[in-house]
CSV table of C-alpha atoms in Angstrom, one decimal:
chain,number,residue,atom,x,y,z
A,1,UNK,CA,179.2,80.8,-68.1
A,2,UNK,CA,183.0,80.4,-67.1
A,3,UNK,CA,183.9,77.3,-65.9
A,4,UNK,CA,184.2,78.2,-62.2
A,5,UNK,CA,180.6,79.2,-62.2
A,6,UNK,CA,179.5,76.2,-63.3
A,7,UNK,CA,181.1,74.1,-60.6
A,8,UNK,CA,179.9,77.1,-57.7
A,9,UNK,CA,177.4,74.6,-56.7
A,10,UNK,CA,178.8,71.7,-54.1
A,11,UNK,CA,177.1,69.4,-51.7
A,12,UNK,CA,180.7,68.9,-50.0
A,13,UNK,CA,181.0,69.8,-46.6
A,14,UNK,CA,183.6,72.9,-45.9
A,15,UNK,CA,186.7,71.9,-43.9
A,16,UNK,CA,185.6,73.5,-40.9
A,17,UNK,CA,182.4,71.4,-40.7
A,18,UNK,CA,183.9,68.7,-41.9
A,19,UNK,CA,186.6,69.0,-38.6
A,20,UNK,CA,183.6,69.4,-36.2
A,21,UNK,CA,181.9,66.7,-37.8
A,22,UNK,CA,184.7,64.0,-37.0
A,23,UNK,CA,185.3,65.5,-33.5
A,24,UNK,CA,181.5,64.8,-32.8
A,25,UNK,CA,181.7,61.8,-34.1
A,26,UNK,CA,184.5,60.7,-31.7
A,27,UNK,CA,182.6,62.0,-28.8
A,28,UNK,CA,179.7,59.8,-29.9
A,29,UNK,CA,181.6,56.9,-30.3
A,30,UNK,CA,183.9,57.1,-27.8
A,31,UNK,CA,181.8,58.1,-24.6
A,32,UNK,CA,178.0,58.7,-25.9
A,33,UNK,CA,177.5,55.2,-27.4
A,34,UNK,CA,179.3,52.8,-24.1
A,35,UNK,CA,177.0,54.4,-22.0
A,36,UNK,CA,174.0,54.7,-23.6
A,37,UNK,CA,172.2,51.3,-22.6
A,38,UNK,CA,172.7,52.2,-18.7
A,39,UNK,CA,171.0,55.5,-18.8
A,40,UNK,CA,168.4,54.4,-21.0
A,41,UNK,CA,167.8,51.8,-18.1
A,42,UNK,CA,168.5,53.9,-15.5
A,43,UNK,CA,166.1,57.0,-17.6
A,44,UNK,CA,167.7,59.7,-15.4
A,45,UNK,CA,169.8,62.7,-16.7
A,46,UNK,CA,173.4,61.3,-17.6
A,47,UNK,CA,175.3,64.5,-15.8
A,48,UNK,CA,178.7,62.5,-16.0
A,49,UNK,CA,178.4,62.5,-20.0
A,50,UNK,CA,177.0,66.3,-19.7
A,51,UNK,CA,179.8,67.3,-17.9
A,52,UNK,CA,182.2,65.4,-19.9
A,53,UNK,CA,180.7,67.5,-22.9
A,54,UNK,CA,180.8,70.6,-21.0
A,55,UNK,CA,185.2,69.8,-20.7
A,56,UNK,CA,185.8,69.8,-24.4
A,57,UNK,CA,183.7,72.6,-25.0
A,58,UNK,CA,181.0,70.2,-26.8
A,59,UNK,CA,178.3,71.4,-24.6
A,60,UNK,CA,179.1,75.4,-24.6
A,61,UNK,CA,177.3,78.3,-25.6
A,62,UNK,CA,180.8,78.8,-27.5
A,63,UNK,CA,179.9,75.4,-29.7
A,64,UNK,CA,176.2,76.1,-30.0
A,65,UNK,CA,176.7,80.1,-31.2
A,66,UNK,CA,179.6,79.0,-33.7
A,67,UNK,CA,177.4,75.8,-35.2
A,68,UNK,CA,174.1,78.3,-35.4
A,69,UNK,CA,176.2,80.9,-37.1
A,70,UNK,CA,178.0,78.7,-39.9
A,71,UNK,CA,178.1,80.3,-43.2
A,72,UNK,CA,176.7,77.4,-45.3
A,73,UNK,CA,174.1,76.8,-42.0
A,74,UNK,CA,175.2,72.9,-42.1
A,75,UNK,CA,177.4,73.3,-38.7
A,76,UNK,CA,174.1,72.4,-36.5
A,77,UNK,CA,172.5,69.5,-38.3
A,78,UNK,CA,175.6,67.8,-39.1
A,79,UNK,CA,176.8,68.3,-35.5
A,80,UNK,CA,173.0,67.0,-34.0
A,81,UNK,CA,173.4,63.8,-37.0
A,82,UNK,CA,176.7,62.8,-35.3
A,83,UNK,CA,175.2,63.0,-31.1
A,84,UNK,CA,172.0,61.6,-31.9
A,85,UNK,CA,174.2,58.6,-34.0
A,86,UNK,CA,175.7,58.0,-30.2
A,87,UNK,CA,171.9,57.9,-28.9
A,88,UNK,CA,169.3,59.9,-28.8
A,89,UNK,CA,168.4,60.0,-24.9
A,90,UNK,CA,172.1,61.3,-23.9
A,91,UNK,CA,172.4,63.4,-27.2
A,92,UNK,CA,168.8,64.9,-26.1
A,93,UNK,CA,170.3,65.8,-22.6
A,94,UNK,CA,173.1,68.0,-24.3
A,95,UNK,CA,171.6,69.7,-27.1
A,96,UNK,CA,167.9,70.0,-24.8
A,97,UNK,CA,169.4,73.4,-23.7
A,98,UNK,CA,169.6,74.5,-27.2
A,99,UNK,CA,165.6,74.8,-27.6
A,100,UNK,CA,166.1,77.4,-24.7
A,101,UNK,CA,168.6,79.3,-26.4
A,102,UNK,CA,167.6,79.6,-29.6
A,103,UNK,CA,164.0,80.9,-28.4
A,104,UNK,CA,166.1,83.7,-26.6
A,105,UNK,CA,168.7,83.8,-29.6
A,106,UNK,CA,165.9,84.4,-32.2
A,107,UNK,CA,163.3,87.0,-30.8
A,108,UNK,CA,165.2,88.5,-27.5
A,109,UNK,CA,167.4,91.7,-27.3
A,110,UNK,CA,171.1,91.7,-27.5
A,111,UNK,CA,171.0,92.3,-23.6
A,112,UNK,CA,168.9,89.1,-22.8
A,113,UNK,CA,171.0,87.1,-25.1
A,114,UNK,CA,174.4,88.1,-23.4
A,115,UNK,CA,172.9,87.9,-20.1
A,116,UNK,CA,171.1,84.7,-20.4
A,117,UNK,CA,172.4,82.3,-22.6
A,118,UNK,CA,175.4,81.9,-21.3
A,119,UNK,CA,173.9,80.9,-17.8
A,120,UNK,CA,172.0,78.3,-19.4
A,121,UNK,CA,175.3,76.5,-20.2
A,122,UNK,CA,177.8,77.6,-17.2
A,123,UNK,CA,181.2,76.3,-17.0
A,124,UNK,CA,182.7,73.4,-17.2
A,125,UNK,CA,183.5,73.0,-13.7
A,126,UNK,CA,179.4,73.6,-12.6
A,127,UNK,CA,177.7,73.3,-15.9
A,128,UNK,CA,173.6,74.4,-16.1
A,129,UNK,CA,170.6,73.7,-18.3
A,130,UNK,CA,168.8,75.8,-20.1
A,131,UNK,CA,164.4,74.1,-20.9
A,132,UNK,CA,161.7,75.8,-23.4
A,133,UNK,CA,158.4,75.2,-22.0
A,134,UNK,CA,155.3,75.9,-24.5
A,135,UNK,CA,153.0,72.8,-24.1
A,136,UNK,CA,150.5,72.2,-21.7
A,137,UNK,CA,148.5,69.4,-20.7
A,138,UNK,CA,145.8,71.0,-23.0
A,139,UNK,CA,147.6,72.8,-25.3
A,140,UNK,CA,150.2,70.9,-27.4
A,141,UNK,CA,149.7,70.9,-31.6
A,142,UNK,CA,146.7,73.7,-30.4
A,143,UNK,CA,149.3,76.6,-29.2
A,144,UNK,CA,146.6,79.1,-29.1
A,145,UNK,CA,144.5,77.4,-26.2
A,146,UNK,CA,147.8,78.3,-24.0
A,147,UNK,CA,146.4,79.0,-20.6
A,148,UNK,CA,149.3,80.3,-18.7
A,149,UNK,CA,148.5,83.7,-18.1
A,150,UNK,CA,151.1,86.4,-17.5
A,151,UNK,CA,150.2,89.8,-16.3
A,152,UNK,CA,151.7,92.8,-15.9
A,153,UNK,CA,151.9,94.5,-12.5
A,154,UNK,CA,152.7,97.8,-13.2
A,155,UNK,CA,153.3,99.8,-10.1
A,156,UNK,CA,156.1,97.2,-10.0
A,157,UNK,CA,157.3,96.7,-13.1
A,158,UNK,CA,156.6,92.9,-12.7
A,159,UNK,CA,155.3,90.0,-14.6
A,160,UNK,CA,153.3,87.5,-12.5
A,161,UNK,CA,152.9,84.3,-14.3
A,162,UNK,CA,150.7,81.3,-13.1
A,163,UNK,CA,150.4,78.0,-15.2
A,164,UNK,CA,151.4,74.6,-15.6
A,165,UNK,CA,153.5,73.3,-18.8
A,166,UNK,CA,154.2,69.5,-19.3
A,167,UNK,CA,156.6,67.6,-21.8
A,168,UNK,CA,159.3,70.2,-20.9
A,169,UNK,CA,162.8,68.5,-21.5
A,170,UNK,CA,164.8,69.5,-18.0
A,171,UNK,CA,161.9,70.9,-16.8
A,172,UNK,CA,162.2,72.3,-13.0
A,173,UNK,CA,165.8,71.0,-13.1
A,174,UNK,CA,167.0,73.8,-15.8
A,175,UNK,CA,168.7,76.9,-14.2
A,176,UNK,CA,166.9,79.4,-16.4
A,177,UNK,CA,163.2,78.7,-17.9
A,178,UNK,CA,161.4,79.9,-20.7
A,179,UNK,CA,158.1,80.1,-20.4
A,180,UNK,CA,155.2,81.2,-23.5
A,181,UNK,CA,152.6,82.4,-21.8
A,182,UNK,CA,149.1,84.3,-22.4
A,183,UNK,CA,149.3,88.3,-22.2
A,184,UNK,CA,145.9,89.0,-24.1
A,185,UNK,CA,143.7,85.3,-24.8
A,186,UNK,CA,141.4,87.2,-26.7
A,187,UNK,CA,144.1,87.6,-29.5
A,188,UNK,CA,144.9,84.0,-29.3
A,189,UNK,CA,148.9,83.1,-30.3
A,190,UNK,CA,149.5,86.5,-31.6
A,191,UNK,CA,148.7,87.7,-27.5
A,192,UNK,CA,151.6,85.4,-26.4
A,193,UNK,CA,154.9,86.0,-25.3
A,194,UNK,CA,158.1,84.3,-24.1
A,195,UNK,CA,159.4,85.2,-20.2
A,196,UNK,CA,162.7,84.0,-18.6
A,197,UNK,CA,162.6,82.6,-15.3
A,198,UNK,CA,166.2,83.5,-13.5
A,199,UNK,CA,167.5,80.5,-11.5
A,200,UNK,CA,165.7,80.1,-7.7
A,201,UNK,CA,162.4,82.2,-8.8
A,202,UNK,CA,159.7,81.6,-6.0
A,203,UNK,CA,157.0,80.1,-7.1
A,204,UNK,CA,158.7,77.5,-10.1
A,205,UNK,CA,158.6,73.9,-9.4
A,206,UNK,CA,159.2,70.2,-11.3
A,207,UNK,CA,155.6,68.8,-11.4
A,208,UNK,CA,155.3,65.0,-12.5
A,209,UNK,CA,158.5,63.5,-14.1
A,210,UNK,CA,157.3,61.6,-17.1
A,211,UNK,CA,158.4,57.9,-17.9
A,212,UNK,CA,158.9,57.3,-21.5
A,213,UNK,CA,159.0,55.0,-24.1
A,214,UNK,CA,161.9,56.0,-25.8
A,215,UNK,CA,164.6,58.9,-25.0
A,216,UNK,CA,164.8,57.5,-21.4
A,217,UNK,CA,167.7,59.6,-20.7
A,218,UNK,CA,166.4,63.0,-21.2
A,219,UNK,CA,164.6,64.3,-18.6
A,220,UNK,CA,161.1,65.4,-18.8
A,221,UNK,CA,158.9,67.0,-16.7
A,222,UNK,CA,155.8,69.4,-15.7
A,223,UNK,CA,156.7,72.8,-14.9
A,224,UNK,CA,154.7,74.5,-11.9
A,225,UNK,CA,154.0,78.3,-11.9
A,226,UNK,CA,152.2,79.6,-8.9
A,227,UNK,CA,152.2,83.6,-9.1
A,228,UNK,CA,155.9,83.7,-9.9
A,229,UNK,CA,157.1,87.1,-10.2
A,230,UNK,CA,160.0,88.4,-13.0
A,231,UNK,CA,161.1,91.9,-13.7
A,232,UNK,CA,159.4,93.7,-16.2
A,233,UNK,CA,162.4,93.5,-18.4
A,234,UNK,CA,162.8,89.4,-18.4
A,235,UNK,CA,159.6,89.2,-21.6
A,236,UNK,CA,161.8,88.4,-24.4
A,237,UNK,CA,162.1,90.7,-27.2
A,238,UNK,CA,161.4,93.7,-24.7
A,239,UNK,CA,158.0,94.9,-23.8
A,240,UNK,CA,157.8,98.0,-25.8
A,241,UNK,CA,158.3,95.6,-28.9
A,242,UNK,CA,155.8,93.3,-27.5
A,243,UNK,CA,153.4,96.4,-27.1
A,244,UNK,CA,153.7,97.4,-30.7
A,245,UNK,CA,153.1,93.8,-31.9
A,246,UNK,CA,149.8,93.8,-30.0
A,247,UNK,CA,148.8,97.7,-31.3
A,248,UNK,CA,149.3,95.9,-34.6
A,249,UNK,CA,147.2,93.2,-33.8
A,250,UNK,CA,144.8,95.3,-32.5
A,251,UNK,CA,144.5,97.2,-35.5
A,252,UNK,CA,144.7,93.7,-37.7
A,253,UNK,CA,147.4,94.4,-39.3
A,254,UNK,CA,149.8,90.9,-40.1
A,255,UNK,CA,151.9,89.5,-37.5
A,256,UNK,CA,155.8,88.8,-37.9
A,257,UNK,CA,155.9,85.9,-36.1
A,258,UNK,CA,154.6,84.2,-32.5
A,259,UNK,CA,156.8,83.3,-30.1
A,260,UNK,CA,156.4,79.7,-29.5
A,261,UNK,CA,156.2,79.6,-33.3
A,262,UNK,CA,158.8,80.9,-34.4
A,263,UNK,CA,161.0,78.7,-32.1
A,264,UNK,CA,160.2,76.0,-33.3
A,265,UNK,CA,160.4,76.8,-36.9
A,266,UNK,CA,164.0,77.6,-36.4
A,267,UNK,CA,164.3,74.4,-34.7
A,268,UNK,CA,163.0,71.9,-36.9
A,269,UNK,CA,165.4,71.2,-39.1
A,270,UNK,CA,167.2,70.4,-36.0
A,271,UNK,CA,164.6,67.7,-35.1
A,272,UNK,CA,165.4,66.2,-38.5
A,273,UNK,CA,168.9,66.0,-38.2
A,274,UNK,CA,168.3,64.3,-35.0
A,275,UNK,CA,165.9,61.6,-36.6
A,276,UNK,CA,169.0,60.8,-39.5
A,277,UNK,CA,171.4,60.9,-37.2
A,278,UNK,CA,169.0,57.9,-35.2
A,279,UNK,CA,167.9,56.0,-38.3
A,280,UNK,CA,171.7,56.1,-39.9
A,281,UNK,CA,172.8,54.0,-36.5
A,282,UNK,CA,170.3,51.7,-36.8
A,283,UNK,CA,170.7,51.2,-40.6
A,284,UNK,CA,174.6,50.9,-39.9
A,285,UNK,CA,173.9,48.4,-37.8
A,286,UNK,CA,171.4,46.5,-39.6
A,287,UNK,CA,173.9,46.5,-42.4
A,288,UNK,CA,176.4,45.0,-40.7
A,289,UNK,CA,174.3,42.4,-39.2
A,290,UNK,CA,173.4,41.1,-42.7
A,291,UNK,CA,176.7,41.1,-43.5
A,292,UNK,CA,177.5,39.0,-40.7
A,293,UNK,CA,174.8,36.9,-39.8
A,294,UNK,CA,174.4,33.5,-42.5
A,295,UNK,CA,171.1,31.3,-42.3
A,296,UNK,CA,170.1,28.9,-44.9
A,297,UNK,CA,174.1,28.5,-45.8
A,298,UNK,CA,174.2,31.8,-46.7
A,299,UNK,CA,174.7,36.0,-45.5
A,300,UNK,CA,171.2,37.2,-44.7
A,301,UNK,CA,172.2,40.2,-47.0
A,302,UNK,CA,172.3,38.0,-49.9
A,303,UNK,CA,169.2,37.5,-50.0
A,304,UNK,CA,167.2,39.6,-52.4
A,305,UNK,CA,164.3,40.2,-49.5
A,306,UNK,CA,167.5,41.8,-47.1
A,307,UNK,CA,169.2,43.8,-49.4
A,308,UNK,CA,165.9,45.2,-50.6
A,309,UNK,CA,164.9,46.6,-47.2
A,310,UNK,CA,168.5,47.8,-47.0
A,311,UNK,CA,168.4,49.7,-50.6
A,312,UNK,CA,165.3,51.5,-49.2
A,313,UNK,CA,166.8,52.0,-45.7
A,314,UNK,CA,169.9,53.6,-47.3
A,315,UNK,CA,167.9,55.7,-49.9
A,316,UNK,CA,165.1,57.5,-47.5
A,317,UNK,CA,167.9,57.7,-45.5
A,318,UNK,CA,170.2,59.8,-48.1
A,319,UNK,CA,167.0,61.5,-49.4
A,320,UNK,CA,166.0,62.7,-45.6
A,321,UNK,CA,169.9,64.2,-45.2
A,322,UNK,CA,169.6,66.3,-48.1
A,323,UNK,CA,166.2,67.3,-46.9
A,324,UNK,CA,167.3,68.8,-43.6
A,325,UNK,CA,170.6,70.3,-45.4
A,326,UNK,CA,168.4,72.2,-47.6
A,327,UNK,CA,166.1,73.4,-44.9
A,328,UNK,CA,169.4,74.8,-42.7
A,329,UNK,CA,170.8,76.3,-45.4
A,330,UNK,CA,167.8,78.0,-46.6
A,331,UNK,CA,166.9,79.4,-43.1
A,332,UNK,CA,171.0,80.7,-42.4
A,333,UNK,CA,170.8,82.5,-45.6
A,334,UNK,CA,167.9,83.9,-44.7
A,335,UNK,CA,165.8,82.3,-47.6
A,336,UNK,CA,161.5,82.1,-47.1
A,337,UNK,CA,160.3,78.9,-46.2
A,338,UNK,CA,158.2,79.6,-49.4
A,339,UNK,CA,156.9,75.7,-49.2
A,340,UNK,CA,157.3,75.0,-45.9
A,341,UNK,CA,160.9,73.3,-46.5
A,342,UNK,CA,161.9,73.6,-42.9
A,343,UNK,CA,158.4,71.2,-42.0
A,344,UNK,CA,159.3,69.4,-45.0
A,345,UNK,CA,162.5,68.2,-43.8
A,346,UNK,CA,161.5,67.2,-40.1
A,347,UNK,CA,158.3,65.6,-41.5
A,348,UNK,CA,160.2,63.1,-43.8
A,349,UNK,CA,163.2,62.7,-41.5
A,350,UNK,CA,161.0,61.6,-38.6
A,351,UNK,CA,158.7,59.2,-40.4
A,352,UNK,CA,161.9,57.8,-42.0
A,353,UNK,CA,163.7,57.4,-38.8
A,354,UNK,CA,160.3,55.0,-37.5
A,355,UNK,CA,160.4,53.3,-41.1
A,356,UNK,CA,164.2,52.7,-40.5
A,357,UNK,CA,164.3,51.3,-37.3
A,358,UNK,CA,161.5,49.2,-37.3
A,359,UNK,CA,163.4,47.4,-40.7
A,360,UNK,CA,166.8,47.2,-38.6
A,361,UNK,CA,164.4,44.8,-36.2
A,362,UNK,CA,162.9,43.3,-38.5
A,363,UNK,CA,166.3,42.5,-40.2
A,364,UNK,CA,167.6,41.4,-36.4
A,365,UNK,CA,164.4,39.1,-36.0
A,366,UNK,CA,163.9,38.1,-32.5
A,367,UNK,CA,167.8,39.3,-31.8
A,368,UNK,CA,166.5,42.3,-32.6
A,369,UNK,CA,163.7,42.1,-30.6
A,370,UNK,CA,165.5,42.4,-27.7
A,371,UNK,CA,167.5,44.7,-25.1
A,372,UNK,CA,170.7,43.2,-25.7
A,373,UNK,CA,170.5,44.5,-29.2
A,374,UNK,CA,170.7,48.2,-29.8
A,375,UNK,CA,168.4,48.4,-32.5
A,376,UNK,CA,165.4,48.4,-30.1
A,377,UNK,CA,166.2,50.9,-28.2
A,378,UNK,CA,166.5,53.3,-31.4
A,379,UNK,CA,163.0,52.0,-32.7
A,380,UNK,CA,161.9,53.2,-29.0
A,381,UNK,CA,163.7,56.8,-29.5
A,382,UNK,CA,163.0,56.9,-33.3
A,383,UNK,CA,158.8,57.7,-32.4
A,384,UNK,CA,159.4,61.2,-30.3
A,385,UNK,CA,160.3,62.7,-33.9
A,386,UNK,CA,157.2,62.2,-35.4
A,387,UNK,CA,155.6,64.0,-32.0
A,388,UNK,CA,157.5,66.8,-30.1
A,389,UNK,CA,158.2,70.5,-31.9
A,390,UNK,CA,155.0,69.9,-34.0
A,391,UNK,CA,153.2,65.8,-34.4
A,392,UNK,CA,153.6,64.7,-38.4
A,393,UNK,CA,149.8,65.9,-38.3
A,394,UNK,CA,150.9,69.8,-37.5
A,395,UNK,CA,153.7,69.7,-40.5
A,396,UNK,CA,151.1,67.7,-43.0
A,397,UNK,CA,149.3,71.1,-41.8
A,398,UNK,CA,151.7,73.8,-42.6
A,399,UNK,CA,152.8,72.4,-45.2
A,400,UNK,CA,149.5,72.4,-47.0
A,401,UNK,CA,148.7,75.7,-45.7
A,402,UNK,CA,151.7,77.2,-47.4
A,403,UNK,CA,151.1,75.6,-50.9
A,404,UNK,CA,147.9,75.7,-51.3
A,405,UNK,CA,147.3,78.8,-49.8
A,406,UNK,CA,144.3,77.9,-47.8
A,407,UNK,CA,143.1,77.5,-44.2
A,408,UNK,CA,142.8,74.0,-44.1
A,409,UNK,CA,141.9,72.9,-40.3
């Protein structure tokens, strides 16, 4: 082995990450992080921060293609670490579009992508949102009890689609909609499919608008679909390839992937990036609170029971970065998810991200307690991770499904 070969292997960022990685960061600081308490109080969608993005070319399908197409695969997470370090409610209302685009990005034809993606961004000057609706209000963690049904009319080559979905993030207030619905129940997922609802369909409307624990700034909604019709072109992926996925199915032969499913497993190291990107602020923070704060004569942080919390903070913090870096590079360089890495990495990221938090308040004591300390407000955001694009429960799930082998329920 020459000696280059032996030093191949780095954990060190390339320069061109590194460069987004600080620009981010400035963004977060710098406009994300001064307004974050008001839109958490206000919990509407921050369009003045969106739109501030949206100038610099932050929020851009230009940003979000270049990031997903980074040769080491780190562009994404790193980016999402640095936003969600700002706060997760107005980081949530940038990258929420994202979900949307990478549904279309991963399964659709070249056609849908260059037609649609780029209106769920717009322009600067009248930017637009992209929202991914799978779950319903009974059909969350169990995708395959989906009950929006989309049938084909064919004497008009039309879809007609009728549903509700719930928990959608800018649900009815997105421009273009992505909808998994049910083509064929009696096959279950693998009788699915994604559509794409154009901006002003008939028939699409915001149900209830949810108010939430935590991530107060992101909208979420119910989604309405009352016989909406689409052409028959608009199922992603094209219908003669979704026609040849059922003839397979029919015929039992193994699946490549669901729609909904396959989503969210390119999305999940994602989510954990989000969760360190959280649980890093409120570590920071803690950490400089114990530096700063002195009781019994002396800094909080010298005492053995504060730097202990702050060793593990810092540790499940590091451990849950490397995670999600392994996951994203594995999935950009097209390695298997032979163990389920990619639920691995949002599984430990989120849990650590609750763990985290709740230590920065308990570090804060009743100051932490409070509203005019940030560190509440990220213990409130830190729970969505261990819930939305699959609950702890669904990657405990996959995860032992894939090692074992076995169809654990």
């Amino acid at each position: 082995m020459t000696s280059n070969e032996a030093v191949s292997f780095s954990l060190e960022l390339s320069e061109d990450v590194a460069e987004v990685q600080q620009w981010v960061h400035e963004f977060a600081r710098d406009v994300i992080r001064p307004a974050a308490e008001e839109w958490d109080e206000r919990e509407e969608t921050p369009w003045p921060i969106i739109q501030e993005a949206s100038k610099i070319g932050l929020y851009s399908l230009d940003f979000f293609a270049n990031q997903w197409l980074e040769p080491t695969g780190l562009g994404i997470p790193v980016a999402f670490e640095e936003l969600f370090w700002g706060d997760a409610g107005i980081a949530l209302s940038i990258v929420g579009t994202g979900l949307a685009a990478a549904s279309i990005a991963a399964t659709g034809t070249q056609e849908q992508i260059g037609e649609w993606v780029p209106q769920m961004f717009g322009s600067p000057g009248d930017v637009k949102l992209g929202a991914f609706c799978a779950s319903e209000p009974d059909a969350g963690s169990d995708v395959g009890s989906i009950r929006t049904r989309a049938v084909y009319d064919e004497a008009k080559d039309e879809w007609v689609i009728n549903g509700t979905k719930t928990w959608a993030t800018n649900g009815g207030i997105a421009d273009v909609h992505v909808v998994v619905a049910s083509v064929y129940p009696e096959l279950g997922t693998r009788g699915q499919a994604s559509f794409i609802i154009p901006p002003g369909t008939p028939g699409l409307k915001q149900g209830q608008k949810f108010k939430k624990h935590g991530i107060r700034a992101s909208h979420t909604a119910e989604v309405i679909l009352e016989d909406v019709r689409i052409p028959g072109r608009l199922i992603v992926g094209g219908k003669d390839k979704f026609d040849e996925r059922i003839a397979r199915a029919r015929e039992g032969k193994r699946s490549k992937g669901q729609a909904a499913l396959k989503t969210f497993e390119t999305t999940r190291p994602s989510v954990g990036a989000m969760a360190v990107g959280v649980g890093r602020a409120a570590y920071e923070y803690a950490l400089q609170y114990a530096q700063e704060r002195e009781q019994f004569g002396r800094k909080i942080g010298d005492f053995q029971a504060i730097a202990f919390k702050l060793a593990d903070m810092k540790t499940q913090l590091d451990a849950a970065r490397l995670m999600v870096w392994r996951a994203a590079w594995m999935a950009r360089n097209g390695k298997e998810f032979a163990n389920a890495e990619g639920s691995m990495a949002k599984l430990f990221a989120s849990e650590m991200c609750v763990r985290v938090t709740e230590e920065a308040i308990q570090i804060l004591g009743g100051n932490g307690y409070t509203r005019d300390y940030p560190v509440e407000r990220m213990h409130r955001d830190s729970k969505i991770f261990t819930i939305f694009e699959g609950t702890s429960e669904i990657q405990r799930l996959v995860i032992g499904r894939t090692i074992t082998g076995l169809p654990i329920r």
